[in-house]
XYZ file of N, CA and C in Angstrom:
345
model
N 9.948 -14.508 -24.863
C 10.449 -14.058 -23.588
C 9.286 -13.697 -22.668
N 8.356 -12.927 -23.211
C 7.228 -12.471 -22.405
C 6.424 -13.661 -21.886
N 6.205 -14.634 -22.750
C 5.433 -15.814 -22.362
C 6.172 -16.616 -21.284
N 7.469 -16.764 -21.430
C 8.259 -17.488 -20.429
C 8.193 -16.779 -19.086
N 8.328 -15.458 -19.094
C 8.259 -14.680 -17.867
C 6.901 -14.855 -17.184
N 5.837 -14.785 -17.956
C 4.495 -14.928 -17.384
C 4.290 -16.324 -16.804
N 4.754 -17.341 -17.503
C 4.633 -18.703 -16.977
C 5.473 -18.872 -15.706
N 6.646 -18.264 -15.670
C 7.502 -18.347 -14.485
C 6.818 -17.687 -13.287
N 6.233 -16.525 -13.505
C 5.575 -15.810 -12.411
C 4.392 -16.584 -11.839
N 3.728 -17.366 -12.681
C 2.559 -18.124 -12.234
C 2.900 -19.583 -11.932
N 4.195 -19.896 -11.815
C 4.670 -21.252 -11.499
C 4.092 -22.287 -12.462
N 4.093 -21.933 -13.767
C 3.575 -22.845 -14.787
C 4.595 -23.035 -15.918
N 5.864 -23.029 -15.578
C 6.914 -23.144 -16.587
C 6.804 -24.468 -17.344
N 6.306 -25.507 -16.685
C 6.187 -26.819 -17.323
C 5.335 -26.767 -18.585
N 4.413 -25.820 -18.658
C 3.549 -25.706 -19.830
C 4.336 -25.307 -21.080
N 5.542 -24.796 -20.895
C 6.382 -24.397 -22.023
C 7.218 -25.552 -22.562
N 7.330 -26.624 -21.796
C 8.202 -27.733 -22.169
C 7.680 -28.467 -23.390
N 8.598 -28.962 -24.169
C 8.257 -29.825 -25.293
C 7.654 -31.106 -24.722
N 6.450 -31.478 -25.121
C 5.829 -32.686 -24.563
C 6.618 -33.949 -24.879
N 7.460 -33.914 -25.895
C 8.265 -35.088 -26.227
C 9.335 -35.378 -25.180
N 9.620 -34.405 -24.318
C 10.602 -34.632 -23.255
C 10.051 -35.560 -22.182
N 8.762 -35.688 -22.115
C 8.083 -36.562 -21.147
C 8.562 -36.288 -19.723
N 8.567 -35.033 -19.342
C 9.038 -34.654 -18.012
C 8.037 -35.000 -16.921
N 6.834 -35.395 -17.298
C 5.838 -35.773 -16.301
C 6.122 -37.159 -15.727
N 6.988 -37.913 -16.358
C 7.333 -39.255 -15.915
C 8.151 -39.161 -14.621
N 7.807 -39.966 -13.632
C 8.498 -39.874 -12.336
C 9.977 -40.221 -12.442
N 10.387 -40.950 -13.474
C 11.804 -41.293 -13.641
C 12.632 -40.085 -14.065
N 11.968 -39.063 -14.562
C 12.696 -37.908 -15.077
C 12.531 -36.678 -14.188
N 12.214 -36.875 -12.913
C 12.006 -35.720 -12.036
C 13.265 -34.863 -11.930
N 14.449 -35.485 -11.979
C 15.688 -34.705 -11.948
C 15.846 -33.887 -13.218
N 15.434 -34.446 -14.343
C 15.503 -33.716 -15.608
C 14.578 -32.507 -15.545
N 13.403 -32.696 -14.986
C 12.442 -31.594 -14.852
C 13.040 -30.474 -14.001
N 13.676 -30.830 -12.893
C 14.306 -29.825 -12.031
C 15.414 -29.083 -12.777
N 16.175 -29.831 -13.578
C 17.253 -29.203 -14.339
C 16.705 -28.228 -15.376
N 15.631 -28.617 -16.051
C 15.036 -27.736 -17.059
C 14.476 -26.486 -16.390
N 13.818 -26.642 -15.247
C 13.307 -25.486 -14.508
C 14.453 -24.559 -14.103
N 15.572 -25.143 -13.707
C 16.730 -24.343 -13.301
C 17.312 -23.589 -14.498
N 17.372 -24.236 -15.643
C 17.885 -23.579 -16.851
C 17.002 -22.386 -17.216
N 15.682 -22.558 -17.129
C 14.764 -21.452 -17.416
C 14.988 -20.322 -16.416
N 15.131 -20.660 -15.130
C 15.349 -19.665 -14.077
C 16.641 -18.880 -14.343
N 17.721 -19.596 -14.637
C 18.998 -18.927 -14.915
C 18.877 -18.089 -16.188
N 18.161 -18.592 -17.182
C 17.944 -17.824 -18.405
C 17.242 -16.510 -18.133
N 16.251 -16.538 -17.246
C 15.555 -15.300 -16.880
C 16.472 -14.357 -16.104
N 17.349 -14.907 -15.277
C 18.317 -14.062 -14.568
C 19.273 -13.388 -15.560
N 19.636 -14.105 -16.609
C 20.579 -13.576 -17.605
C 19.945 -12.561 -18.544
N 18.629 -12.472 -18.543
C 17.947 -11.551 -19.461
C 17.172 -10.471 -18.719
N 17.547 -10.200 -17.474
C 16.862 -9.161 -16.714
C 17.025 -7.812 -17.402
N 16.030 -6.959 -17.227
C 16.011 -5.669 -17.910
C 17.209 -4.792 -17.543
N 17.593 -4.788 -16.291
C 18.718 -3.958 -15.837
C 20.002 -4.792 -15.932
N 20.904 -4.431 -16.841
C 22.108 -5.229 -17.065
C 22.936 -5.493 -15.809
N 22.963 -4.556 -14.876
C 23.747 -4.730 -13.658
C 23.252 -5.862 -12.770
N 22.016 -6.287 -12.966
C 21.459 -7.385 -12.179
C 21.729 -8.750 -12.805
N 22.170 -8.752 -14.047
C 22.421 -10.014 -14.744
C 23.707 -10.650 -14.226
N 23.718 -11.975 -14.039
C 24.956 -12.631 -13.602
C 25.967 -12.680 -14.742
N 27.239 -12.741 -14.366
C 28.284 -12.919 -15.375
C 28.156 -14.331 -15.949
N 28.826 -14.586 -17.051
C 28.766 -15.925 -17.649
C 29.315 -16.977 -16.692
N 30.388 -16.644 -15.976
C 30.954 -17.620 -15.041
C 29.991 -17.887 -13.888
N 29.301 -16.854 -13.426
C 28.320 -17.034 -12.353
C 27.122 -17.842 -12.857
N 26.680 -17.577 -14.083
C 25.558 -18.335 -14.653
C 25.921 -19.812 -14.776
N 27.135 -20.082 -15.220
C 27.590 -21.466 -15.319
C 27.627 -22.114 -13.943
N 28.111 -21.386 -12.951
C 28.150 -21.891 -11.579
C 26.735 -22.202 -11.089
N 25.771 -21.343 -11.419
C 24.379 -21.576 -11.020
C 23.829 -22.857 -11.647
N 24.249 -23.141 -12.867
C 23.767 -24.345 -13.544
C 24.425 -25.606 -13.002
N 25.693 -25.501 -12.617
C 26.437 -26.666 -12.151
C 26.119 -26.993 -10.694
N 26.079 -25.977 -9.838
C 25.816 -26.186 -8.409
C 24.312 -26.205 -8.175
N 23.741 -27.381 -8.316
C 22.290 -27.521 -8.261
C 21.697 -27.257 -6.878
N 22.513 -27.342 -5.847
C 21.995 -27.109 -4.492
C 21.968 -25.622 -4.131
N 22.628 -24.800 -4.934
C 22.678 -23.364 -4.669
C 21.319 -22.719 -4.921
N 20.859 -21.944 -3.955
C 19.585 -21.225 -4.084
C 19.740 -20.095 -5.098
N 18.785 -19.997 -6.013
C 18.839 -18.957 -7.036
C 18.032 -17.742 -6.598
N 18.538 -16.539 -6.879
C 17.763 -15.337 -6.556
C 16.564 -15.220 -7.496
N 15.570 -14.486 -7.056
C 14.394 -14.263 -7.899
C 14.763 -13.299 -9.020
N 14.408 -13.630 -10.257
C 14.706 -12.703 -11.351
C 13.752 -11.516 -11.347
N 14.226 -10.417 -11.898
C 13.366 -9.252 -12.082
C 12.864 -9.265 -13.522
N 12.028 -8.299 -13.850
C 11.436 -8.246 -15.185
C 12.485 -8.272 -16.285
N 12.254 -9.098 -17.310
C 13.111 -9.025 -18.493
C 12.621 -7.903 -19.394
N 13.468 -7.429 -20.291
C 12.973 -6.431 -21.251
C 12.030 -7.134 -22.214
N 10.994 -6.465 -22.596
C 10.041 -7.087 -23.501
C 10.222 -6.551 -24.903
N 10.017 -7.390 -25.851
C 10.127 -7.016 -27.250
C 8.723 -6.789 -27.786
N 8.538 -5.661 -28.447
C 7.258 -5.362 -29.075
C 7.199 -6.154 -30.375
N 6.283 -7.108 -30.434
C 6.204 -7.980 -31.601
C 5.884 -7.217 -32.880
N 5.245 -6.060 -32.782
C 4.869 -5.303 -33.973
C 6.078 -4.638 -34.618
N 6.963 -4.076 -33.809
C 8.119 -3.373 -34.364
C 9.411 -4.158 -34.175
N 9.373 -5.193 -33.335
C 10.540 -6.009 -33.018
C 11.684 -5.156 -32.491
N 11.355 -4.112 -31.750
C 12.366 -3.259 -31.146
C 12.406 -3.517 -29.652
N 13.603 -3.507 -29.101
C 13.782 -3.696 -27.680
C 13.428 -2.412 -26.953
N 12.629 -2.525 -25.911
C 12.246 -1.349 -25.138
C 13.256 -1.126 -24.024
N 13.932 -0.001 -24.060
C 14.904 0.370 -23.047
C 14.197 1.267 -22.037
N 14.214 0.919 -20.739
C 13.477 1.707 -19.755
C 14.002 3.128 -19.587
N 15.245 3.398 -20.020
C 15.806 4.734 -19.845
C 15.725 5.566 -21.126
N 15.248 4.961 -22.185
C 15.122 5.656 -23.464
C 13.803 6.404 -23.540
N 13.809 7.457 -24.334
C 12.546 8.126 -24.613
C 11.824 7.305 -25.666
N 10.515 7.358 -25.696
C 9.789 6.553 -26.679
C 10.193 6.926 -28.102
N 10.298 5.925 -28.949
C 10.629 6.175 -30.348
C 9.558 5.557 -31.224
N 9.371 6.173 -32.349
C 8.361 5.701 -33.285
C 9.069 5.413 -34.598
N 9.373 4.135 -34.861
C 10.245 3.778 -35.971
C 9.731 4.167 -37.349
N 8.426 4.248 -37.558
C 7.921 4.532 -38.894
C 7.519 5.993 -39.058
N 7.665 6.805 -38.029
C 7.238 8.190 -38.108
C 8.372 9.170 -38.296
N 9.592 8.707 -38.410
C 10.753 9.588 -38.506
C 11.488 9.317 -39.811
N 11.716 10.370 -40.593
C 12.382 10.214 -41.881
C 13.884 9.988 -41.745
N 14.445 10.208 -40.557
C 15.887 10.065 -40.390
C 16.292 8.640 -40.033
N 15.368 7.703 -40.129
C 15.679 6.317 -39.788
C 16.668 5.740 -40.793
N 17.525 4.860 -40.325
C 18.486 4.228 -41.217
C 17.987 2.843 -41.610
N 18.479 2.360 -42.712
C 18.106 1.040 -43.195
C 19.310 0.134 -43.027
N 19.085 -1.021 -42.412
C 20.170 -1.971 -42.193
C 20.421 -2.767 -43.467
N 21.679 -2.993 -43.766
C 22.061 -3.814 -44.913
C 22.691 -5.083 -44.399
N 22.501 -6.163 -45.124
C 23.091 -7.434 -44.737
C 23.585 -8.134 -45.987
N 24.681 -8.823 -45.855
C 25.177 -9.607 -46.984
C 25.166 -11.070 -46.577
N 25.114 -11.924 -47.569
C 25.058 -13.358 -47.311
C 26.072 -14.037 -48.213
N 26.879 -14.893 -47.650
C 27.861 -15.648 -48.431
C 27.567 -17.126 -48.293
N 27.641 -17.819 -49.387
C 27.458 -19.271 -49.379
C 28.734 -19.917 -49.887
N 29.142 -20.967 -49.235
C 30.348 -21.675 -49.622
C 29.959 -23.038 -50.189
N 30.532 -23.359 -51.330
C 30.252 -24.634 -51.981
C 31.567 -25.356 -52.236
N 31.588 -26.671 -52.073
C 32.824 -27.417 -52.357
C 33.111 -27.441 -53.857
N 34.379 -27.606 -54.210
C 34.754 -27.648 -55.637
C 34.479 -28.991 -56.224
């Protein structure tokens, strides 16, 4: 997320594209515009302040109506790669390994096999 945001701010989103898409080819200029639009809408949907995020129907409309001007996205929330915790701007700082009252998440896994 952080890398996408930084590339978007510096107008270098193309550097994130899979080179196998061959978006540099002049025949695929519409595809390039569509991919840029998808990234832009994705950033709008992941803005830090939930009230600024478009609804799903509005996001779909933004993707379908290609002539519609998109608003500039604001900062997305960043994930700390060390703790993998989402930083909430209204939360007080937390230190996940310094508190004994932390809970441990449990997960179960089911596999289905044919008879």
